[in-house]
Amino acid sequence: MPSHISYSKLERTYTPDFRNKINTARSTNDVYNVFCHTVASMFNDITDSKKFRDSDIDFYPERECHYELGTNLKREPRVVECLHTSDMGRILDNMAQTATNRHTHLMKHPEKTNSKIMRH
């Protein structure tokens, strides 16, 4: 049985910047971009590569599972192993929930988004 690996150190590295960018996102598009970019960067760190892009992840705030990994990620053996033998699934779920909460807030209060855009 494979041992359980923890990526909490990676999580602590990415979480402050991720939360800051999500909290200052002006639109639902910004939320989508921040989430996808952060997840791609994390998997690039895990695999010691630069081959994953934002387009390898999809964000679906309306679904029960708020994200889906693209074919490139699903085919990468190191990513598959990481998802099955570590806490990466929990980390991604937490990040997706944070992004979904911000997305929902922006959808409910478009006037706040528009006023922020007008001020800058």
Coordinates of N, CA, C and O in Angstrom, one line a residue:
M1 N 0.8 -1.2 0.0 CA 0.0 0.0 0.0 C 0.9 1.2 0.0 O 1.8 1.4 0.8
P2 N 0.6 2.2 -0.9 CA 1.5 3.4 -1.0 C 1.3 4.3 0.2 O 0.2 4.3 0.8
S3 N 2.3 4.9 0.6 CA 2.2 5.8 1.7 C 1.5 7.1 1.3 O 1.5 7.5 0.2
H4 N 0.9 7.8 2.3 CA 0.2 9.0 2.1 C 1.2 10.2 2.1 O 1.9 10.4 3.1
I5 N 1.2 11.0 1.0 CA 2.1 12.1 0.9 C 1.3 13.4 1.3 O 0.1 13.5 0.9
S6 N 1.9 14.3 1.9 CA 1.2 15.6 2.2 C 1.9 16.7 1.4 O 3.1 16.9 1.4
Y7 N 1.0 17.5 0.9 CA 1.4 18.7 0.1 C 1.0 20.0 0.9 O 0.8 21.0 0.3
S8 N 1.0 19.9 2.2 CA 0.6 21.0 3.0 C 1.6 22.2 2.9 O 1.2 23.4 3.0
K9 N 2.8 21.8 2.7 CA 3.9 22.9 2.5 C 3.6 23.7 1.2 O 3.7 24.9 1.2
L10 N 3.3 22.9 0.2 CA 2.9 23.6 -1.1 C 1.7 24.4 -0.9 O 1.6 25.5 -1.4
E11 N 0.7 23.9 -0.2 CA -0.5 24.6 0.1 C -0.2 25.9 0.8 O -0.8 27.0 0.4
R12 N 0.6 25.9 1.8 CA 0.9 27.1 2.6 C 1.7 28.1 1.7 O 1.6 29.3 1.9
T13 N 2.4 27.6 0.7 CA 3.1 28.5 -0.2 C 2.1 29.2 -1.1 O 2.3 30.4 -1.3
Y14 N 1.1 28.6 -1.6 CA 0.2 29.1 -2.6 C -1.0 29.8 -2.0 O -1.5 30.8 -2.6
T15 N -1.5 29.4 -0.9 CA -2.7 29.9 -0.3 C -2.8 31.4 -0.1 O -3.8 32.0 -0.5
P16 N -1.8 32.0 0.5 CA -1.9 33.5 0.8 C -2.1 34.3 -0.5 O -3.0 35.1 -0.6
D17 N -1.3 34.0 -1.5 CA -1.5 34.7 -2.8 C -2.8 34.4 -3.5 O -3.4 35.3 -4.0
F18 N -3.2 33.1 -3.4 CA -4.4 32.7 -4.0 C -5.6 33.4 -3.4 O -6.5 34.0 -4.1
R19 N -5.6 33.4 -2.1 CA -6.8 34.1 -1.4 C -6.8 35.6 -1.7 O -7.8 36.2 -1.8
N20 N -5.6 36.2 -1.7 CA -5.5 37.6 -2.0 C -6.1 37.9 -3.4 O -6.9 38.9 -3.5
K21 N -5.7 37.2 -4.3 CA -6.1 37.4 -5.7 C -7.6 37.1 -5.9 O -8.3 37.8 -6.6
I22 N -8.1 36.0 -5.2 CA -9.5 35.7 -5.3 C -10.3 36.8 -4.6 O -11.4 37.3 -5.2
N23 N -9.9 37.3 -3.5 CA -10.6 38.3 -2.7 C -10.7 39.7 -3.5 O -11.5 40.5 -3.3
T24 N -9.7 39.9 -4.3 CA -9.6 41.2 -5.1 C -10.1 41.0 -6.5 O -10.1 42.0 -7.3
A25 N -10.6 39.8 -6.9 CA -11.1 39.6 -8.2 C -12.3 40.5 -8.5 O -13.2 40.7 -7.6
R26 N -12.3 41.1 -9.6 CA -13.3 42.1 -10.0 C -14.5 41.5 -10.7 O -15.5 42.0 -10.9
S27 N -14.2 40.3 -11.3 CA -15.2 39.6 -12.1 C -15.2 38.1 -11.9 O -14.2 37.6 -11.4
T28 N -16.2 37.5 -12.4 CA -16.2 36.0 -12.3 C -15.1 35.4 -13.2 O -14.5 34.4 -12.9
N29 N -14.8 36.1 -14.3 CA -13.7 35.7 -15.2 C -12.4 35.7 -14.4 O -11.5 34.9 -14.6
D30 N -12.2 36.8 -13.6 CA -11.0 36.9 -12.8 C -10.8 35.7 -11.9 O -9.8 35.1 -11.7
V31 N -11.9 35.3 -11.3 CA -12.0 34.2 -10.3 C -11.6 32.9 -11.1 O -10.7 32.1 -10.6
Y32 N -12.2 32.7 -12.2 CA -11.8 31.5 -13.1 C -10.3 31.5 -13.4 O -9.7 30.5 -13.2
N33 N -9.8 32.6 -13.8 CA -8.4 32.7 -14.2 C -7.5 32.5 -13.1 O -6.4 31.8 -13.2
V34 N -7.8 33.0 -11.9 CA -6.9 32.9 -10.7 C -6.9 31.4 -10.3 O -5.8 30.8 -10.0
F35 N -8.0 30.8 -10.2 CA -8.1 29.4 -9.8 C -7.3 28.5 -10.8 O -6.5 27.7 -10.4
C36 N -7.6 28.6 -12.1 CA -6.9 27.8 -13.1 C -5.4 28.0 -13.1 O -4.6 27.0 -13.2
H37 N -5.0 29.2 -13.0 CA -3.6 29.5 -13.0 C -2.9 29.0 -11.8 O -1.8 28.4 -11.9
T38 N -3.5 29.1 -10.6 CA -2.9 28.6 -9.4 C -2.8 27.1 -9.4 O -1.7 26.5 -9.1
V39 N -3.8 26.4 -9.9 CA -3.8 24.9 -9.9 C -2.7 24.5 -10.9 O -1.9 23.5 -10.6
A40 N -2.6 25.1 -12.1 CA -1.6 24.7 -13.0 C -0.2 24.9 -12.5 O 0.7 24.1 -12.6
S41 N 0.0 26.0 -11.8 CA 1.3 26.3 -11.2 C 1.7 25.3 -10.1 O 2.8 24.8 -10.0
M42 N 0.7 24.9 -9.3 CA 1.0 23.9 -8.3 C 1.4 22.5 -8.9 O 2.3 21.9 -8.5
F43 N 0.7 22.1 -10.0 CA 1.0 20.9 -10.6 C 2.4 21.0 -11.4 O 3.1 20.0 -11.5
N44 N 2.7 22.2 -11.9 CA 4.0 22.4 -12.4 C 5.1 22.2 -11.4 O 6.2 21.6 -11.6
D45 N 4.9 22.7 -10.2 CA 5.8 22.5 -9.1 C 6.0 21.1 -8.7 O 7.1 20.6 -8.4
I46 N 4.8 20.4 -8.6 CA 4.9 19.0 -8.2 C 5.6 18.1 -9.2 O 6.4 17.2 -8.9
T47 N 5.5 18.4 -10.5 CA 6.1 17.6 -11.6 C 7.4 18.2 -12.0 O 8.1 17.6 -12.9
D48 N 7.9 19.3 -11.4 CA 9.1 19.9 -11.8 C 9.1 20.2 -13.3 O 10.1 19.9 -14.0
S49 N 8.0 20.8 -13.8 CA 7.9 21.1 -15.2 C 7.2 22.4 -15.4 O 6.8 23.0 -14.4
K50 N 7.1 22.8 -16.6 CA 6.4 24.0 -16.9 C 5.4 23.7 -18.1 O 5.0 24.6 -18.8
K51 N 4.9 22.5 -18.1 CA 4.1 22.1 -19.2 C 2.6 22.3 -19.1 O 1.8 22.2 -20.0
F52 N 2.1 22.5 -17.8 CA 0.7 22.7 -17.6 C 0.3 24.1 -17.7 O 1.0 25.0 -17.2
R53 N -0.8 24.4 -18.3 CA -1.3 25.8 -18.5 C -2.7 25.9 -17.9 O -3.3 24.9 -17.5
D54 N -3.1 27.1 -17.8 CA -4.5 27.4 -17.2 C -5.5 26.6 -18.0 O -6.5 26.2 -17.4
S55 N -5.3 26.4 -19.3 CA -6.3 25.7 -20.1 C -6.4 24.2 -19.8 O -7.3 23.5 -20.2
D56 N -5.5 23.7 -18.9 CA -5.6 22.3 -18.5 C -6.5 22.1 -17.3 O -6.7 20.9 -16.9
I57 N -7.1 23.1 -16.8 CA -8.0 23.0 -15.7 C -9.3 23.8 -16.1 O -9.2 24.9 -16.7
D58 N -10.5 23.3 -15.7 CA -11.7 24.0 -15.9 C -12.4 24.2 -14.5 O -12.3 23.3 -13.7
F59 N -13.0 25.3 -14.4 CA -13.6 25.7 -13.1 C -15.1 25.8 -13.4 O -15.6 26.5 -14.3
Y60 N -15.9 25.0 -12.6 CA -17.3 25.0 -12.7 C -18.0 25.3 -11.4 O -18.3 24.3 -10.6
P61 N -18.2 26.5 -11.1 CA -18.8 26.9 -9.8 C -20.2 26.3 -9.6 O -20.7 26.1 -8.4
E62 N -20.9 26.0 -10.7 CA -22.3 25.5 -10.5 C -22.4 24.0 -10.3 O -23.4 23.5 -9.9
R63 N -21.3 23.3 -10.5 CA -21.3 21.8 -10.3 C -21.0 21.5 -8.8 O -20.4 22.3 -8.1
E64 N -21.3 20.2 -8.5 CA -20.9 19.7 -7.1 C -19.4 19.7 -7.0 O -18.9 20.1 -6.0
C65 N -18.8 19.1 -8.0 CA -17.3 19.1 -8.0 C -16.9 20.4 -8.9 O -17.2 20.4 -10.1
H66 N -16.3 21.4 -8.3 CA -16.2 22.7 -8.9 C -15.1 22.8 -9.9 O -14.9 23.9 -10.5
Y67 N -14.4 21.7 -10.2 CA -13.3 21.8 -11.1 C -13.1 20.5 -11.8 O -13.6 19.4 -11.4
E68 N -12.5 20.5 -13.0 CA -12.1 19.3 -13.7 C -10.7 19.5 -14.3 O -10.4 20.5 -14.9
L69 N -10.0 18.4 -14.2 CA -8.6 18.4 -14.7 C -8.7 18.0 -16.2 O -9.4 17.1 -16.5
G70 N -7.9 18.7 -17.0 CA -7.9 18.3 -18.4 C -7.1 17.1 -18.7 O -6.5 16.5 -17.9
T71 N -7.1 16.7 -20.0 CA -6.5 15.5 -20.5 C -5.0 15.5 -20.2 O -4.5 14.4 -19.8
N72 N -4.3 16.6 -20.4 CA -2.9 16.6 -20.1 C -2.6 16.3 -18.7 O -1.6 15.6 -18.4
L73 N -3.3 16.8 -17.8 CA -3.1 16.5 -16.3 C -3.5 15.0 -16.0 O -2.8 14.3 -15.3
K74 N -4.6 14.5 -16.6 CA -5.0 13.2 -16.3 C -4.1 12.1 -16.9 O -4.1 11.0 -16.4
R75 N -3.3 12.5 -17.9 CA -2.4 11.5 -18.5 C -1.0 11.5 -17.8 O -0.2 10.6 -18.1
E76 N -0.7 12.5 -17.0 CA 0.6 12.6 -16.4 C 0.6 11.7 -15.2 O -0.1 11.9 -14.2
P77 N 1.5 10.7 -15.2 CA 1.6 9.7 -14.2 C 1.8 10.3 -12.8 O 1.2 9.9 -11.8
R78 N 2.6 11.3 -12.7 CA 3.0 11.9 -11.4 C 1.7 12.6 -10.8 O 1.5 12.6 -9.6
V79 N 0.9 13.2 -11.7 CA -0.3 13.9 -11.2 C -1.3 12.9 -10.7 O -1.9 13.0 -9.7
V80 N -1.5 11.8 -11.5 CA -2.4 10.7 -11.1 C -2.0 10.1 -9.8 O -2.9 10.0 -8.9
E81 N -0.7 9.9 -9.6 CA -0.2 9.3 -8.3 C -0.5 10.3 -7.2 O -0.9 9.9 -6.1
C82 N -0.2 11.6 -7.5 CA -0.4 12.6 -6.5 C -1.8 12.7 -6.0 O -2.1 12.8 -4.8
L83 N -2.8 12.6 -6.9 CA -4.2 12.7 -6.5 C -4.7 11.5 -5.8 O -5.6 11.6 -5.0
H84 N -4.0 10.3 -6.0 CA -4.5 9.1 -5.3 C -3.7 8.8 -4.0 O -4.2 8.0 -3.2
T85 N -2.6 9.4 -3.8 CA -1.8 9.0 -2.6 C -1.4 10.2 -1.7 O -0.5 10.2 -0.9
S86 N -2.2 11.3 -1.9 CA -1.8 12.5 -1.1 C -3.1 13.3 -0.7 O -4.2 12.9 -1.1
D87 N -2.9 14.4 -0.1 CA -4.0 15.3 0.3 C -4.3 16.4 -0.8 O -5.0 17.3 -0.5
M88 N -3.7 16.2 -2.0 CA -3.9 17.2 -3.0 C -5.4 17.3 -3.4 O -5.9 18.4 -3.7
G89 N -6.2 16.3 -3.4 CA -7.6 16.4 -3.6 C -8.3 17.3 -2.7 O -9.1 18.2 -3.1
R90 N -8.0 17.2 -1.4 CA -8.5 18.1 -0.4 C -8.1 19.5 -0.6 O -8.9 20.4 -0.5
I91 N -6.9 19.7 -1.0 CA -6.3 21.1 -1.2 C -7.1 21.7 -2.4 O -7.5 22.8 -2.3
L92 N -7.2 20.9 -3.5 CA -8.0 21.5 -4.6 C -9.4 21.7 -4.3 O -10.0 22.7 -4.8
D93 N -10.0 20.8 -3.5 CA -11.4 21.1 -3.1 C -11.6 22.3 -2.3 O -12.5 23.1 -2.5
N94 N -10.7 22.6 -1.4 CA -10.7 23.8 -0.6 C -10.6 25.0 -1.4 O -11.3 26.0 -1.3
M95 N -9.6 25.0 -2.4 CA -9.4 26.2 -3.2 C -10.6 26.4 -4.1 O -11.0 27.5 -4.3
A96 N -11.1 25.3 -4.6 CA -12.3 25.4 -5.5 C -13.5 26.0 -4.8 O -14.3 26.8 -5.3
Q97 N -13.6 25.6 -3.5 CA -14.7 26.1 -2.7 C -14.6 27.6 -2.4 O -15.5 28.4 -2.5
T98 N -13.3 28.1 -2.1 CA -13.0 29.5 -1.9 C -13.4 30.3 -3.2 O -14.0 31.3 -3.2
A99 N -12.9 29.7 -4.4 CA -13.2 30.4 -5.6 C -14.7 30.4 -5.9 O -15.2 31.4 -6.4
T100 N -15.4 29.4 -5.6 CA -16.9 29.3 -5.8 C -17.6 30.3 -5.0 O -18.5 31.0 -5.4
N101 N -17.2 30.5 -3.7 CA -17.8 31.4 -2.8 C -17.6 32.8 -3.4 O -18.6 33.6 -3.4
R102 N -16.5 33.2 -3.9 CA -16.2 34.5 -4.5 C -17.0 34.7 -5.7 O -17.6 35.7 -6.0
H103 N -17.1 33.6 -6.6 CA -17.8 33.7 -7.8 C -19.3 34.0 -7.5 O -19.9 34.8 -8.1
T104 N -19.8 33.2 -6.5 CA -21.2 33.4 -6.1 C -21.5 34.8 -5.6 O -22.5 35.5 -6.0
H105 N -20.6 35.4 -4.8 CA -20.7 36.7 -4.3 C -20.7 37.7 -5.4 O -21.6 38.7 -5.5
L106 N -19.8 37.6 -6.4 CA -19.8 38.5 -7.5 C -21.1 38.4 -8.4 O -21.5 39.4 -8.9
M107 N -21.6 37.2 -8.5 CA -22.8 37.0 -9.3 C -24.0 37.7 -8.6 O -24.9 38.2 -9.2
K108 N -24.0 37.7 -7.2 CA -25.2 38.2 -6.5 C -25.1 39.8 -6.4 O -26.0 40.4 -6.1
H109 N -23.8 40.3 -6.5 CA -23.6 41.7 -6.3 C -22.9 42.4 -7.5 O -21.8 42.9 -7.3
P110 N -23.5 42.3 -8.6 CA -22.7 42.9 -9.8 C -22.5 44.4 -9.7 O -21.6 44.9 -10.3
E111 N -23.4 45.1 -8.9 CA -23.2 46.5 -8.8 C -21.9 46.9 -8.1 O -21.2 47.9 -8.4
K112 N -21.4 46.0 -7.1 CA -20.2 46.2 -6.5 C -19.0 46.0 -7.4 O -18.0 46.8 -7.4
T113 N -19.1 45.0 -8.2 CA -18.1 44.8 -9.2 C -18.0 46.0 -10.2 O -16.9 46.4 -10.5
N114 N -19.1 46.4 -10.7 CA -19.1 47.5 -11.7 C -18.6 48.8 -11.0 O -17.9 49.5 -11.7
S115 N -18.9 49.1 -9.8 CA -18.4 50.3 -9.1 C -16.9 50.2 -8.9 O -16.2 51.2 -9.0
K116 N -16.4 49.0 -8.6 CA -14.9 48.9 -8.5 C -14.2 49.1 -9.8 O -13.2 49.8 -9.9
I117 N -14.8 48.6 -10.9 CA -14.2 48.8 -12.2 C -14.3 50.3 -12.6 O -13.3 50.8 -13.1
M118 N -15.3 51.0 -12.3 CA -15.5 52.4 -12.6 C -14.5 53.3 -11.9 O -14.0 54.3 -12.4
R119 N -14.1 52.9 -10.6 CA -13.2 53.7 -9.8 C -11.7 53.6 -10.3 O -10.9 54.4 -10.0
H120 N -11.4 52.5 -11.0 CA -10.0 52.3 -11.4 C -9.8 52.7 -12.9 O -10.4 52.7 -13.7

